[in-house]
Amino acid sequence: MMSDGRHTLSSFMLSTQLNYMAEENLLVPNCVCVLKRQVTNMLKDGRRVVIILEIDVIKPADASGKIGDPVPYSDGEHFLNIQAVILPLLLVIYSFFSPSFSLAVVRNLKRDFAKKIPSALPDTPGGSSKIVPIASLNPYQSKWTIRARVTNKSSIRTWSNARGEGKLFSMEIVDESGEIRVTGFNQEVDKFFSLIEVGKVYYISKGSLKIANKQYTSVKNDYEMTLNGESTVIPCEDSCDVPMVQCDFVPIGDLENREKDAIVDVIGVCKSVDELTRLTTKSNREVSKRTLSLMDMSGKLVTVTLWGEEAEKFDGSGQPIVAIKSAKLSDFGGRSLSASFSSTMMINPDIPEAYKLRGWFDKEGHAMEGQSLTEVRGAGGRLSENWKSLADVKSEHLGHGDKADYYSCIATIVFLRKENCLYQACPTQDCNKKVVDQQNGMFRCEKCDKEFPNFKYRLILSANIADYADNQWVTCFQDSAEAILGQNAAYLGQLKDSNESAFDEIFQQANFNTFIFRNRVKLETYNDESRIKATVMDVKPVDHREYSKRLIMNIRSMGAK
Amino acid sequence: MAGILDVPKPRINCSMLSQFINRAVCFIGRVEKVHPTGKMFTVMDGEGKTATVELNEPLEEELSGIVEVIGMVSNKGEIMASTYNLLREDKGVPFDLELYNEALKVIHDFPQHYPFQVAASG
């Protein structure tokens, strides 16, 4: 029940997208609110019900209780046509019905509507029937008309199962208040499929609403619509007010944080596009495929895969702005996107985000190399490189969590511990366990449970590496140690025993070289003591071009802030 | 020649020539055409623009590839070279002229972070 200080009316209902306000106790008795958007419906007994689409609480409930001396409103008096009121309505919530109770009220409404009631307004197409916003559609009212633009239409899909055959098509429509997915089956396919064109605006009425199956679409609506025998679809001429498309774009940099298989909307500049390729699927169908690289203002790049006709028709020349609605996010190569049959792709769309991107790209974006979330080269499936300075590693407490953390850095070796860098290992292939010297010329490997007359030398090198910010002790095993020292373990072992000065010389030479390290850090506990241990997974010589490009990109993005 | 080696020589490209008239600079570019007399040649920078380099003595060798020229910028925007050295293409990593140009832009966009003048006086 709500009051405006003069009258009370107990027929207010929250639309489902605002249910959270009730659940989170944002709306409590005696709080003062501004009703910003609503739709009013008339019941058969002349009562009106106001469905709240947008409401802001401006003053929390206080002890003052009733404001003014409101009396219950009766319809005999002149009732402002709330539909036409654009000004927000100031109301106080007097009592609050729990959502379950409101549903009960709603169910009553539905029964009322089931009888054919002569409505106050004639239902002429395109004429004076009240247009309601898509956001107000719910399963409990069936007498409505919406005016919306079709943003995406699927092709006709047929199926055949034990229960029989059928066909369907689906589409997404949008108006100023939101979007919704619409499906038509069998007869409705025949009635409407050829009539409906993407990009055009239609008056649609009397579809049935049900809870949406969010798995297939990124459309933001709790409900989805099905066209039935009573539904009508009429083209609308006056369409300038209806927006072209409703998208909630995710910055490419954020894609790393989204779950795989999520459905997202993205927009970016097509920085590069690859050649069209053809593949044969498991069902022996030939399909065309094309990949393109999309970059946005986060400086990150992602690979997008297009299929079929979209792939064939795509023209990436001139680095167009590409927007994709309902693209599927996958963890292939780290993170990548795919345009599925339910995605909509727009090239150089007429929306503000596209212009912003174009401006940014022409000014600075074109010079940026961008960091790709999709690792195409080398071992695919590795996450993006995660460059850190050695001070960042410590200040961000990498490795302190449950799992090990990996990072890349560029650092210089400042100290190599040559004592105890070699150990005697089992000569068996793939067994690297330290062998016990039996002192009789034989060496025993506990893991293989065998004795050998020989062993192989293996390296465990302790080194201190440093960059401009900090230094770090790391452990290098065989491969990375050999790369740093420039010699293999066997030769080193030999030198250590025979020519100590040559052995020392190798360490001298290896010192103060700079490499790109990929390290793993983890908190390890030895007998009540916890320490961060860093291991070198991979060591590579510095690629100065890559490094310079990255530095320039970082400088530019820091300068832009 | 001794004089020019003592002063800081900012690295520039063609678009910056006009701002450095009568100053010592360091210019890196790809050799385009050598004048028949051998006393002059043109170089192209990372942006695709061309500058002219004049030498005191004619060239004794064939000049091609990427060259670093140190000299003074004349009133006409030409570089009067004191010395030059060729960046050999057969050794090491090939020089990326476009990337060098990007770095140049960074240095000139953020002079407060690249105080080369201070280094020379110290």
XYZ file of C-alpha atoms in Angstrom:
683
model
C 0.000 0.000 0.000
C 1.389 3.416 -0.857
C 0.414 6.974 -0.089
C 1.174 10.330 -1.591
C 0.146 12.233 1.526
C -3.408 12.689 0.263
C -4.563 9.263 -0.777
C -3.624 5.679 -0.243
C -3.820 2.967 -2.819
C -3.082 -0.616 -2.087
C -2.706 -1.910 -5.568
C 0.993 -1.414 -6.188
C 3.133 -4.304 -7.299
C 6.857 -4.635 -7.872
C 7.893 -5.957 -11.274
C 10.038 -9.094 -10.979
C 13.302 -7.393 -11.890
C 12.893 -5.302 -8.758
C 12.284 -8.281 -6.466
C 15.776 -7.814 -5.075
C 14.631 -4.553 -3.510
C 12.174 -6.460 -1.396
C 14.590 -9.278 -0.642
C 17.317 -6.900 0.428
C 14.950 -4.865 2.586
C 15.458 -1.739 0.527
C 11.731 -1.112 0.611
C 10.346 -1.025 4.132
C 7.156 0.432 5.576
C 7.255 4.229 5.971
C 10.131 4.856 3.629
C 9.681 7.650 1.104
C 10.256 6.803 -2.526
C 10.120 8.310 -5.949
C 8.227 6.188 -8.428
C 10.083 6.690 -11.676
C 8.589 4.263 -14.149
C 5.434 2.257 -14.013
C 2.666 0.782 -16.025
C -0.964 0.805 -14.962
C -3.410 -1.904 -15.794
C -7.146 -1.917 -15.333
C -9.017 -4.803 -13.772
C -12.497 -5.792 -14.813
C -14.028 -4.186 -11.768
C -12.542 -0.858 -12.698
C -9.741 -1.060 -10.142
C -6.317 -0.117 -11.284
C -3.095 -1.895 -10.529
C 0.194 -0.055 -10.780
C 3.196 -2.167 -11.685
C 6.410 -0.551 -10.493
C 9.234 -0.689 -13.044
C 11.691 1.688 -11.453
C 11.634 3.154 -7.970
C 14.219 4.978 -5.860
C 14.174 5.213 -2.086
C 14.984 8.791 -1.173
C 14.366 8.737 2.545
C 14.584 5.725 4.799
C 11.726 4.916 7.096
C 11.729 6.991 10.240
C 9.666 7.060 13.327
C 7.353 9.808 12.101
C 5.055 7.230 10.610
C 2.166 8.660 8.655
C 2.845 11.763 6.639
C -0.290 13.791 6.183
C -3.707 12.275 6.638
C -4.316 10.191 3.561
C -7.638 8.589 2.778
C -8.124 5.497 0.640
C -8.497 6.378 -2.961
C -11.733 5.598 -4.684
C -12.097 5.530 -8.379
C -14.975 7.900 -8.481
C -12.602 10.808 -8.371
C -10.587 11.962 -11.291
C -7.622 9.660 -11.553
C -4.588 11.014 -13.294
C -3.775 8.907 -16.277
C -0.579 7.677 -14.734
C 0.490 6.254 -18.048
C 0.984 9.757 -19.347
C 2.716 11.086 -16.264
C 6.412 11.313 -16.909
C 7.115 13.110 -13.660
C 8.019 10.714 -10.903
C 5.443 10.109 -8.244
C 6.406 10.682 -4.621
C 5.049 7.920 -2.470
C 5.364 6.479 0.985
C 5.188 2.768 1.463
C 2.645 2.036 4.171
C 2.604 -1.643 4.321
C 4.517 -4.170 2.486
C 3.336 -7.412 1.070
C 5.777 -10.254 0.859
C 6.403 -11.412 -2.671
C 4.339 -14.527 -2.183
C 1.346 -12.446 -1.249
C 1.727 -10.237 -4.286
C 1.705 -13.311 -6.409
C -1.607 -14.217 -4.916
C -2.909 -10.823 -5.871
C -1.528 -11.304 -9.321
C -3.199 -14.628 -9.784
C -6.487 -12.991 -9.131
C -5.736 -10.554 -11.868
C -5.110 -13.337 -14.299
C -8.478 -14.916 -13.626
C -10.102 -11.573 -14.225
C -8.414 -11.222 -17.535
C -9.384 -14.679 -18.639
C -12.899 -13.442 -19.276
C -13.148 -11.319 -22.347
C -13.576 -7.867 -20.934
C -14.351 -4.931 -23.145
C -11.329 -2.810 -22.524
C -11.655 0.918 -22.110
C -9.619 1.418 -25.217
C -10.166 -0.196 -28.621
C -7.551 -2.616 -29.760
C -6.877 -1.206 -33.198
C -3.545 -2.098 -34.682
C -1.035 0.686 -34.574
C -3.732 2.883 -33.209
C -4.675 3.775 -29.720
C -3.918 0.514 -27.900
C -1.625 1.188 -24.997
C 1.948 0.294 -25.604
C 3.647 -1.254 -22.620
C 7.381 -1.502 -22.126
C 9.057 -4.875 -22.622
C 10.377 -4.599 -19.056
C 6.822 -4.805 -17.692
C 5.891 -8.042 -19.453
C 5.094 -10.879 -17.093
C 3.241 -14.202 -17.259
C 0.256 -12.901 -15.332
C -1.047 -10.460 -17.885
C -1.846 -11.363 -21.432
C -3.513 -8.236 -22.751
C -0.644 -6.062 -23.841
C 0.941 -4.646 -26.913
C 4.601 -3.849 -27.253
C 6.464 -1.953 -29.903
C 9.927 -3.297 -30.510
C 12.711 -3.729 -33.023
C 13.929 -7.138 -34.077
C 17.666 -7.366 -33.414
C 18.266 -10.973 -34.273
C 16.241 -13.636 -36.053
C 17.250 -17.257 -36.265
C 16.590 -19.525 -39.191
C 13.812 -22.122 -39.071
C 14.924 -25.197 -37.180
C 13.092 -28.451 -37.483
C 13.112 -31.409 -35.235
C 11.749 -34.872 -35.293
C 11.427 -37.021 -32.214
C 9.259 -39.739 -30.721
C 6.453 -37.291 -30.111
C 6.364 -36.076 -33.665
C 7.854 -33.343 -35.763
C 7.965 -29.623 -35.399
C 9.650 -26.456 -36.419
C 10.546 -23.254 -34.654
C 12.270 -19.960 -35.079
C 13.388 -17.464 -32.475
C 14.220 -13.824 -32.357
C 15.304 -11.120 -29.970
C 13.481 -7.842 -29.780
C 14.337 -4.617 -28.042
C 12.621 -1.395 -27.017
C 13.530 1.554 -24.777
C 12.978 -0.468 -21.608
C 14.758 -3.688 -22.386
C 14.912 -6.781 -24.493
C 13.302 -10.206 -24.646
C 13.635 -13.417 -26.562
C 10.654 -14.572 -28.636
C 10.004 -18.033 -30.076
C 7.368 -19.194 -32.528
C 6.465 -22.833 -33.148
C 4.841 -24.704 -36.008
C 1.876 -22.626 -37.192
C 3.378 -19.418 -35.891
C 6.449 -20.108 -37.979
C 4.260 -20.131 -41.075
C 2.403 -17.047 -39.971
C 5.255 -14.815 -38.927
C 8.640 -15.995 -40.139
C 8.598 -14.341 -43.524
C 6.848 -11.267 -42.223
C 9.523 -10.446 -39.682
C 12.725 -8.748 -40.777
C 15.730 -7.952 -38.644
C 16.083 -4.257 -37.926
C 12.402 -3.460 -38.399
C 9.955 -2.455 -35.713
C 6.701 -4.293 -35.016
C 3.709 -4.113 -32.720
C 3.447 -7.464 -31.003
C 0.609 -8.461 -28.737
C -0.749 -11.370 -26.766
C 2.266 -13.632 -26.702
C 2.630 -15.959 -23.735
C 5.357 -15.377 -21.219
C 7.292 -17.935 -19.195
C 10.505 -18.033 -17.188
C 13.522 -17.716 -19.456
C 16.025 -20.455 -20.123
C 19.198 -18.411 -19.687
C 21.465 -21.088 -21.084
C 20.968 -20.093 -24.671
C 20.997 -16.381 -24.642
C 22.529 -13.300 -23.120
C 19.216 -11.460 -23.384
C 18.488 -9.759 -20.100
C 15.023 -10.674 -19.129
C 13.659 -13.061 -16.538
C 11.004 -14.128 -19.023
C 10.819 -15.178 -22.617
C 7.903 -15.020 -24.976
C 6.199 -17.583 -27.148
C 3.922 -16.593 -30.003
C 0.625 -18.446 -29.938
C -2.611 -18.581 -31.879
C -3.805 -15.279 -30.454
C -0.583 -13.358 -30.967
C -0.419 -10.610 -33.528
C 2.587 -9.046 -35.212
C 2.021 -5.832 -37.101
C 4.691 -3.738 -38.769
C 5.194 -0.296 -37.326
C 6.112 2.643 -39.492
C 7.176 5.104 -36.834
C 10.281 3.471 -35.465
C 12.755 6.221 -34.736
C 12.316 6.044 -30.968
C 13.029 2.377 -30.659
C 16.729 1.734 -30.072
C 18.689 -0.354 -32.561
C 20.113 -2.809 -30.145
C 20.571 -3.382 -26.439
C 23.981 -4.557 -25.511
C 25.861 -4.801 -22.273
C 29.426 -4.843 -23.523
C 32.100 -6.552 -21.476
C 35.596 -5.026 -21.762
C 37.888 -7.560 -23.384
C 40.236 -7.285 -20.398
C 37.412 -8.537 -18.151
C 36.853 -11.678 -20.186
C 39.587 -13.398 -18.174
C 37.375 -13.075 -15.112
C 34.291 -14.565 -16.711
C 33.411 -18.234 -16.588
C 33.961 -20.299 -19.683
C 30.786 -20.917 -21.711
C 29.403 -17.582 -20.564
C 27.384 -15.644 -23.115
C 28.668 -12.094 -23.450
C 28.378 -9.004 -25.606
C 31.614 -7.481 -26.847
C 32.670 -4.594 -29.022
C 36.105 -3.829 -30.365
C 38.241 -2.908 -33.321
C 38.993 -5.734 -35.712
C 42.755 -5.400 -35.636
C 43.452 -8.296 -37.936
C 41.541 -10.998 -39.716
C 42.679 -14.361 -40.971
C 41.910 -16.278 -44.132
C 38.718 -18.266 -44.543
C 39.245 -21.962 -43.870
C 37.017 -24.951 -44.357
C 36.639 -27.808 -41.910
C 34.740 -31.051 -41.921
C 32.705 -31.671 -38.806
C 32.141 -34.952 -37.043
C 28.845 -35.332 -38.858
C 30.767 -34.987 -42.119
C 29.439 -31.554 -42.864
C 31.704 -28.961 -44.417
C 31.718 -25.641 -42.634
C 33.564 -22.391 -43.192
C 35.482 -20.743 -40.430
C 37.334 -17.488 -40.016
C 39.150 -15.978 -37.056
C 39.640 -12.325 -36.332
C 41.408 -10.405 -33.623
C 39.369 -7.917 -31.622
C 40.891 -5.192 -29.471
C 39.328 -2.567 -27.219
C 40.397 0.207 -24.908
C 41.545 -2.225 -22.210
C 44.521 -2.901 -24.492
C 43.688 -6.574 -24.589
C 43.073 -8.638 -27.694
C 40.888 -11.647 -28.098
C 40.441 -14.046 -30.982
C 36.893 -14.359 -32.291
C 35.793 -17.266 -34.465
C 33.062 -16.829 -37.068
C 31.289 -19.701 -38.769
C 29.394 -20.420 -41.939
C 27.941 -17.574 -43.914
C 29.088 -14.961 -41.411
C 32.655 -16.149 -41.851
C 32.360 -16.121 -45.604
C 30.823 -12.676 -45.812
C 33.074 -10.981 -43.262
C 35.238 -8.175 -44.545
C 37.834 -6.993 -42.079
C 39.470 -4.414 -44.305
C 39.857 -0.961 -42.819
C 39.872 -2.375 -39.294
C 36.131 -1.953 -38.715
C 34.444 -1.764 -35.343
C 32.812 -5.106 -34.702
C 30.147 -5.647 -32.062
C 28.898 -9.113 -31.190
C 25.871 -9.811 -29.054
C 25.596 -13.160 -27.299
C 29.042 -14.409 -28.233
C 30.168 -17.539 -26.474
C 33.235 -17.304 -24.267
C 35.481 -20.333 -24.237
C 38.692 -21.168 -22.457
C 40.354 -22.345 -25.657
C 43.859 -20.878 -25.734
C 43.111 -19.093 -22.473
C 40.119 -17.048 -23.487
C 38.499 -16.800 -26.905
C 35.097 -15.987 -28.353
C 32.881 -17.720 -30.825
C 29.927 -16.347 -32.764
C 27.270 -19.029 -32.346
C 24.018 -19.371 -34.271
C 22.323 -17.183 -31.694
C 24.926 -14.417 -31.803
C 24.399 -11.222 -33.704
C 27.361 -9.511 -35.294
C 27.279 -5.863 -36.252
C 29.940 -4.128 -38.313
C 30.495 -0.441 -37.578
C 27.213 -0.175 -35.668
C 25.582 3.182 -35.182
C 25.986 3.294 -31.416
C 27.997 5.597 -29.131
C 30.392 2.845 -28.012
C 31.423 2.314 -31.606
C 32.281 5.963 -32.092
C 34.245 6.055 -28.865
C 36.259 3.071 -29.997
C 36.901 4.544 -33.420
C 38.178 7.794 -31.868
C 40.408 5.961 -29.413
C 41.781 3.636 -32.053
C 42.616 6.355 -34.533
C 44.416 8.355 -31.876
C 46.385 5.791 -29.928
C 44.936 2.314 -30.238
C 46.370 1.638 -33.676
C 49.911 1.827 -32.336
C 49.304 -0.589 -29.500
C 50.270 -4.180 -29.963
C 47.764 -5.327 -27.391
C 48.093 -8.317 -25.146
C 46.175 -11.270 -26.487
C 44.024 -13.401 -24.211
C 44.236 -16.169 -26.804
C 47.582 -17.929 -26.972
C 47.706 -19.064 -30.570
C 51.411 -19.718 -30.919
C 53.264 -22.523 -29.240
C 51.558 -24.578 -26.590
C 47.964 -23.465 -26.745
C 45.882 -23.479 -23.607
C 48.318 -21.507 -21.498
C 46.957 -18.452 -19.792
C 48.194 -15.022 -20.760
C 51.604 -14.172 -19.523
C 51.035 -12.103 -16.414
C 54.072 -9.832 -16.363
C 55.106 -8.720 -12.894
C 58.018 -6.868 -11.412
C 59.757 -8.712 -8.575
C 58.427 -6.146 -6.119
C 54.868 -6.768 -7.367
C 55.259 -10.477 -6.706
C 55.976 -9.765 -3.060
C 53.531 -6.927 -2.559
C 50.699 -8.836 -4.230
C 51.500 -11.886 -2.090
C 51.586 -14.169 -5.081
C 51.790 -17.791 -4.050
C 50.064 -17.236 -0.707
C 46.797 -18.765 -1.874
C 45.881 -22.438 -2.095
C 47.272 -22.823 -5.568
C 50.666 -21.904 -6.942
C 50.857 -18.657 -8.887
C 52.713 -18.222 -12.119
C 54.172 -15.020 -13.452
C 56.618 -13.785 -16.066
C 59.313 -11.251 -15.421
C 62.443 -9.860 -16.982
C 65.352 -9.997 -14.560
C 69.127 -10.173 -14.298
C 71.069 -12.896 -12.519
C 73.080 -11.301 -9.746
C 74.291 -14.355 -7.896
C 74.683 -18.045 -8.601
C 75.375 -20.540 -5.877
C 77.883 -22.975 -7.253
C 78.169 -25.079 -4.105
C 75.849 -28.060 -4.137
C 74.384 -27.234 -7.497
C 74.941 -30.763 -8.741
C 73.633 -34.017 -7.366
C 74.009 -37.620 -8.382
C 70.843 -39.002 -9.868
C 69.570 -42.385 -10.944
C 70.817 -43.201 -14.460
C 67.469 -44.665 -15.471
C 65.669 -42.631 -18.079
C 62.957 -40.440 -16.526
C 64.011 -41.246 -13.004
C 65.729 -38.316 -11.387
C 65.847 -39.494 -7.817
C 69.052 -38.890 -5.904
C 71.068 -42.074 -5.542
C 72.851 -43.189 -2.391
C 76.555 -43.773 -2.707
C 77.101 -47.290 -1.354
C 80.812 -46.547 -1.057
C 81.624 -49.748 -2.920
C 81.420 -48.282 -6.388
C 77.678 -48.899 -6.564
C 74.885 -46.382 -6.301
C 71.432 -47.266 -5.094
C 68.174 -45.759 -6.246
C 65.396 -46.239 -3.719
C 62.634 -45.488 -6.198
C 63.741 -48.046 -8.783
C 64.896 -50.324 -5.986
C 68.064 -51.106 -7.915
C 71.786 -50.555 -7.712
C 73.843 -49.070 -10.484
C 77.580 -48.765 -11.109
C 77.027 -45.228 -12.397
C 74.854 -42.151 -12.090
C 74.004 -39.038 -14.038
C 74.686 -35.558 -12.812
C 71.653 -33.292 -12.483
C 71.469 -29.628 -11.612
C 69.590 -27.821 -8.892
C 70.787 -24.274 -9.121
C 70.020 -21.661 -6.509
C 70.174 -18.172 -7.966
C 69.300 -14.645 -7.017
C 67.671 -12.612 -9.770
C 66.929 -8.919 -9.685
C 65.062 -6.251 -11.599
C 64.698 -2.503 -11.039
C 62.258 -3.065 -8.214
C 63.473 -5.960 -6.079
C 65.372 -9.245 -6.037
C 64.302 -12.836 -5.524
C 65.918 -16.176 -4.731
C 64.817 -18.829 -7.194
C 65.551 -22.465 -7.800
C 66.386 -23.650 -11.301
C 66.174 -27.288 -12.224
C 68.020 -29.140 -14.950
C 66.664 -27.452 -18.106
C 66.595 -23.873 -16.915
C 69.901 -24.282 -15.071
C 71.591 -25.622 -18.188
C 70.162 -22.715 -20.188
C 71.535 -20.191 -17.707
C 74.953 -21.765 -17.364
C 75.240 -22.562 -21.017
C 76.551 -26.072 -20.345
C 74.989 -29.439 -19.774
C 74.987 -31.079 -16.360
C 77.278 -33.951 -17.282
C 80.028 -31.643 -18.503
C 79.687 -29.457 -15.426
C 79.946 -32.471 -13.174
C 83.078 -33.507 -14.934
C 84.618 -30.040 -14.680
C 83.837 -29.764 -11.017
C 85.855 -32.863 -10.298
C 88.717 -32.145 -12.662
C 89.173 -28.444 -13.340
C 87.866 -26.185 -10.662
C 88.945 -22.898 -12.187
C 87.175 -23.709 -15.442
C 84.121 -24.651 -13.398
C 84.210 -21.302 -11.596
C 84.694 -19.506 -14.876
C 81.388 -20.851 -16.181
C 79.579 -19.341 -13.229
C 81.347 -16.035 -13.675
C 80.288 -15.885 -17.285
C 76.710 -16.756 -16.464
C 76.409 -14.002 -13.899
C 74.765 -10.682 -14.783
C 72.917 -12.004 -17.788
C 69.361 -10.886 -18.298
C 66.573 -13.296 -19.196
C 62.835 -13.604 -19.339
C 61.805 -15.905 -16.515
C 58.543 -17.710 -16.115
C 58.334 -18.542 -12.419
C 56.106 -20.446 -10.108
C 55.652 -19.272 -6.539
C 54.033 -21.143 -3.715
C 53.912 -20.987 0.034
C 55.540 -24.148 1.411
C 55.688 -25.389 4.966
C 58.673 -27.263 6.376
C 58.326 -28.303 9.998
C 56.200 -25.402 11.196
C 58.014 -22.888 9.065
C 56.312 -21.393 6.020
C 58.301 -19.833 3.257
C 57.613 -18.658 -0.243
C 59.451 -20.845 -2.729
C 60.053 -19.673 -6.254
C 60.930 -22.080 -9.039
C 61.973 -21.228 -12.554
C 59.721 -23.060 -15.014
C 61.215 -21.578 -18.119
C 64.018 -19.214 -19.017
C 64.298 -17.431 -22.337
C 66.580 -14.829 -23.810
C 65.073 -11.361 -23.953
C 63.216 -10.552 -27.141
C 63.909 -6.855 -27.208
C 61.262 -6.107 -29.787
C 58.515 -7.776 -27.744
C 59.814 -6.134 -24.620
C 59.968 -2.683 -26.227
C 56.483 -3.038 -27.625
C 55.167 -4.022 -24.236
C 56.930 -1.132 -22.534
C 55.626 1.358 -25.062
C 52.117 0.003 -24.603
C 52.378 0.252 -20.831
C 53.755 3.777 -21.042
C 50.977 4.852 -23.354
C 48.265 3.333 -21.209
C 49.749 4.927 -18.106
C 49.982 8.235 -19.937
C 46.366 8.024 -20.991
C 45.155 7.874 -17.395
C 84.162 16.934 -34.163
C 85.280 16.947 -30.541
C 82.708 19.578 -29.728
C 79.790 17.573 -30.956
C 80.774 14.538 -28.948
C 80.555 16.453 -25.680
C 76.966 17.594 -25.955
C 73.839 15.506 -25.553
C 72.447 14.616 -28.952
C 68.693 14.032 -28.808
C 67.374 11.318 -31.035
C 64.910 12.655 -33.555
C 62.979 11.771 -36.662
C 62.053 13.863 -39.679
C 59.035 15.555 -38.101
C 61.246 16.931 -35.328
C 63.987 18.324 -37.573
C 62.526 21.812 -37.664
C 62.588 22.037 -33.854
C 66.280 21.225 -33.691
C 67.774 23.643 -36.209
C 71.379 24.498 -35.335
C 71.483 21.772 -32.745
C 73.369 18.515 -32.553
C 71.145 15.494 -33.091
C 71.260 11.774 -33.610
C 69.199 10.454 -36.510
C 68.550 6.821 -37.418
C 67.075 5.927 -40.779
C 67.272 3.655 -43.777
C 69.566 4.799 -46.589
C 67.557 5.639 -49.682
C 69.626 7.245 -52.369
C 73.275 8.191 -52.422
C 74.229 11.250 -54.485
C 76.712 10.480 -57.268
C 79.277 12.744 -55.646
C 79.156 10.621 -52.542
C 78.891 13.692 -50.336
C 75.170 13.496 -49.797
C 72.516 10.847 -49.292
C 68.878 10.621 -48.238
C 67.543 8.607 -45.330
C 63.998 7.524 -44.503
C 62.838 7.412 -40.889
C 60.366 5.032 -39.185
C 57.420 7.167 -40.261
C 58.323 7.027 -43.931
C 59.547 10.606 -44.183
C 62.876 11.468 -45.777
C 65.766 13.676 -44.694
C 68.996 14.669 -46.422
C 72.417 14.064 -44.943
C 75.516 15.979 -46.059
C 79.026 14.767 -45.401
C 82.350 16.612 -45.122
C 84.189 14.090 -47.246
C 82.738 11.881 -49.942
C 81.756 8.346 -49.029
C 84.427 5.735 -49.467
C 82.128 2.739 -49.249
C 78.719 1.673 -50.439
C 76.119 2.724 -47.946
C 72.923 0.722 -47.551
C 70.590 -0.430 -44.819
C 70.044 1.369 -41.543
C 72.479 4.049 -40.482
C 72.893 6.219 -37.408
C 74.006 9.757 -38.197
C 75.292 12.291 -35.681
C 75.442 15.879 -36.808
C 74.031 19.394 -36.796
C 70.718 20.365 -38.310
C 71.148 23.127 -40.872
C 68.761 26.040 -41.452
C 67.332 24.146 -44.376
C 66.535 21.109 -42.229
C 69.380 19.003 -43.552
C 71.752 17.076 -41.336
C 75.415 18.077 -41.605
C 76.981 14.830 -40.509
C 79.996 14.680 -38.215
C 80.010 10.927 -38.061
C 77.872 7.975 -39.007
C 77.765 4.265 -38.322
C 76.029 1.473 -40.109
C 73.822 -0.923 -38.142
C 74.786 -4.230 -39.620
C 71.869 -6.285 -40.837
C 73.737 -9.550 -41.041
C 74.425 -9.656 -37.338
C 72.082 -9.879 -34.392
C 68.415 -8.994 -34.327
C 67.208 -6.895 -37.280
C 66.578 -3.294 -36.316
C 62.891 -2.453 -36.146
C 62.678 1.100 -37.444
C 58.942 1.520 -36.763
C 59.381 0.388 -33.176
C 62.311 2.797 -32.799
C 60.021 5.543 -34.036
C 57.407 4.635 -31.407
C 60.099 4.808 -28.736
C 61.205 8.212 -30.063
C 57.667 9.500 -29.707
C 57.548 8.272 -26.116
C 60.819 9.997 -25.272
C 59.592 13.268 -26.712
C 56.112 12.992 -25.220
C 57.475 12.500 -21.724
C 60.679 14.571 -21.516
C 60.322 14.807 -17.749
C 61.099 11.100 -17.540
C 63.976 11.185 -19.978
C 66.287 13.965 -18.753
C 69.184 13.415 -21.100
C 70.484 16.959 -20.707
C 71.241 16.396 -17.048
C 73.409 13.363 -17.783
C 75.750 15.330 -20.040
C 76.445 18.087 -17.541
C 77.204 15.627 -14.703
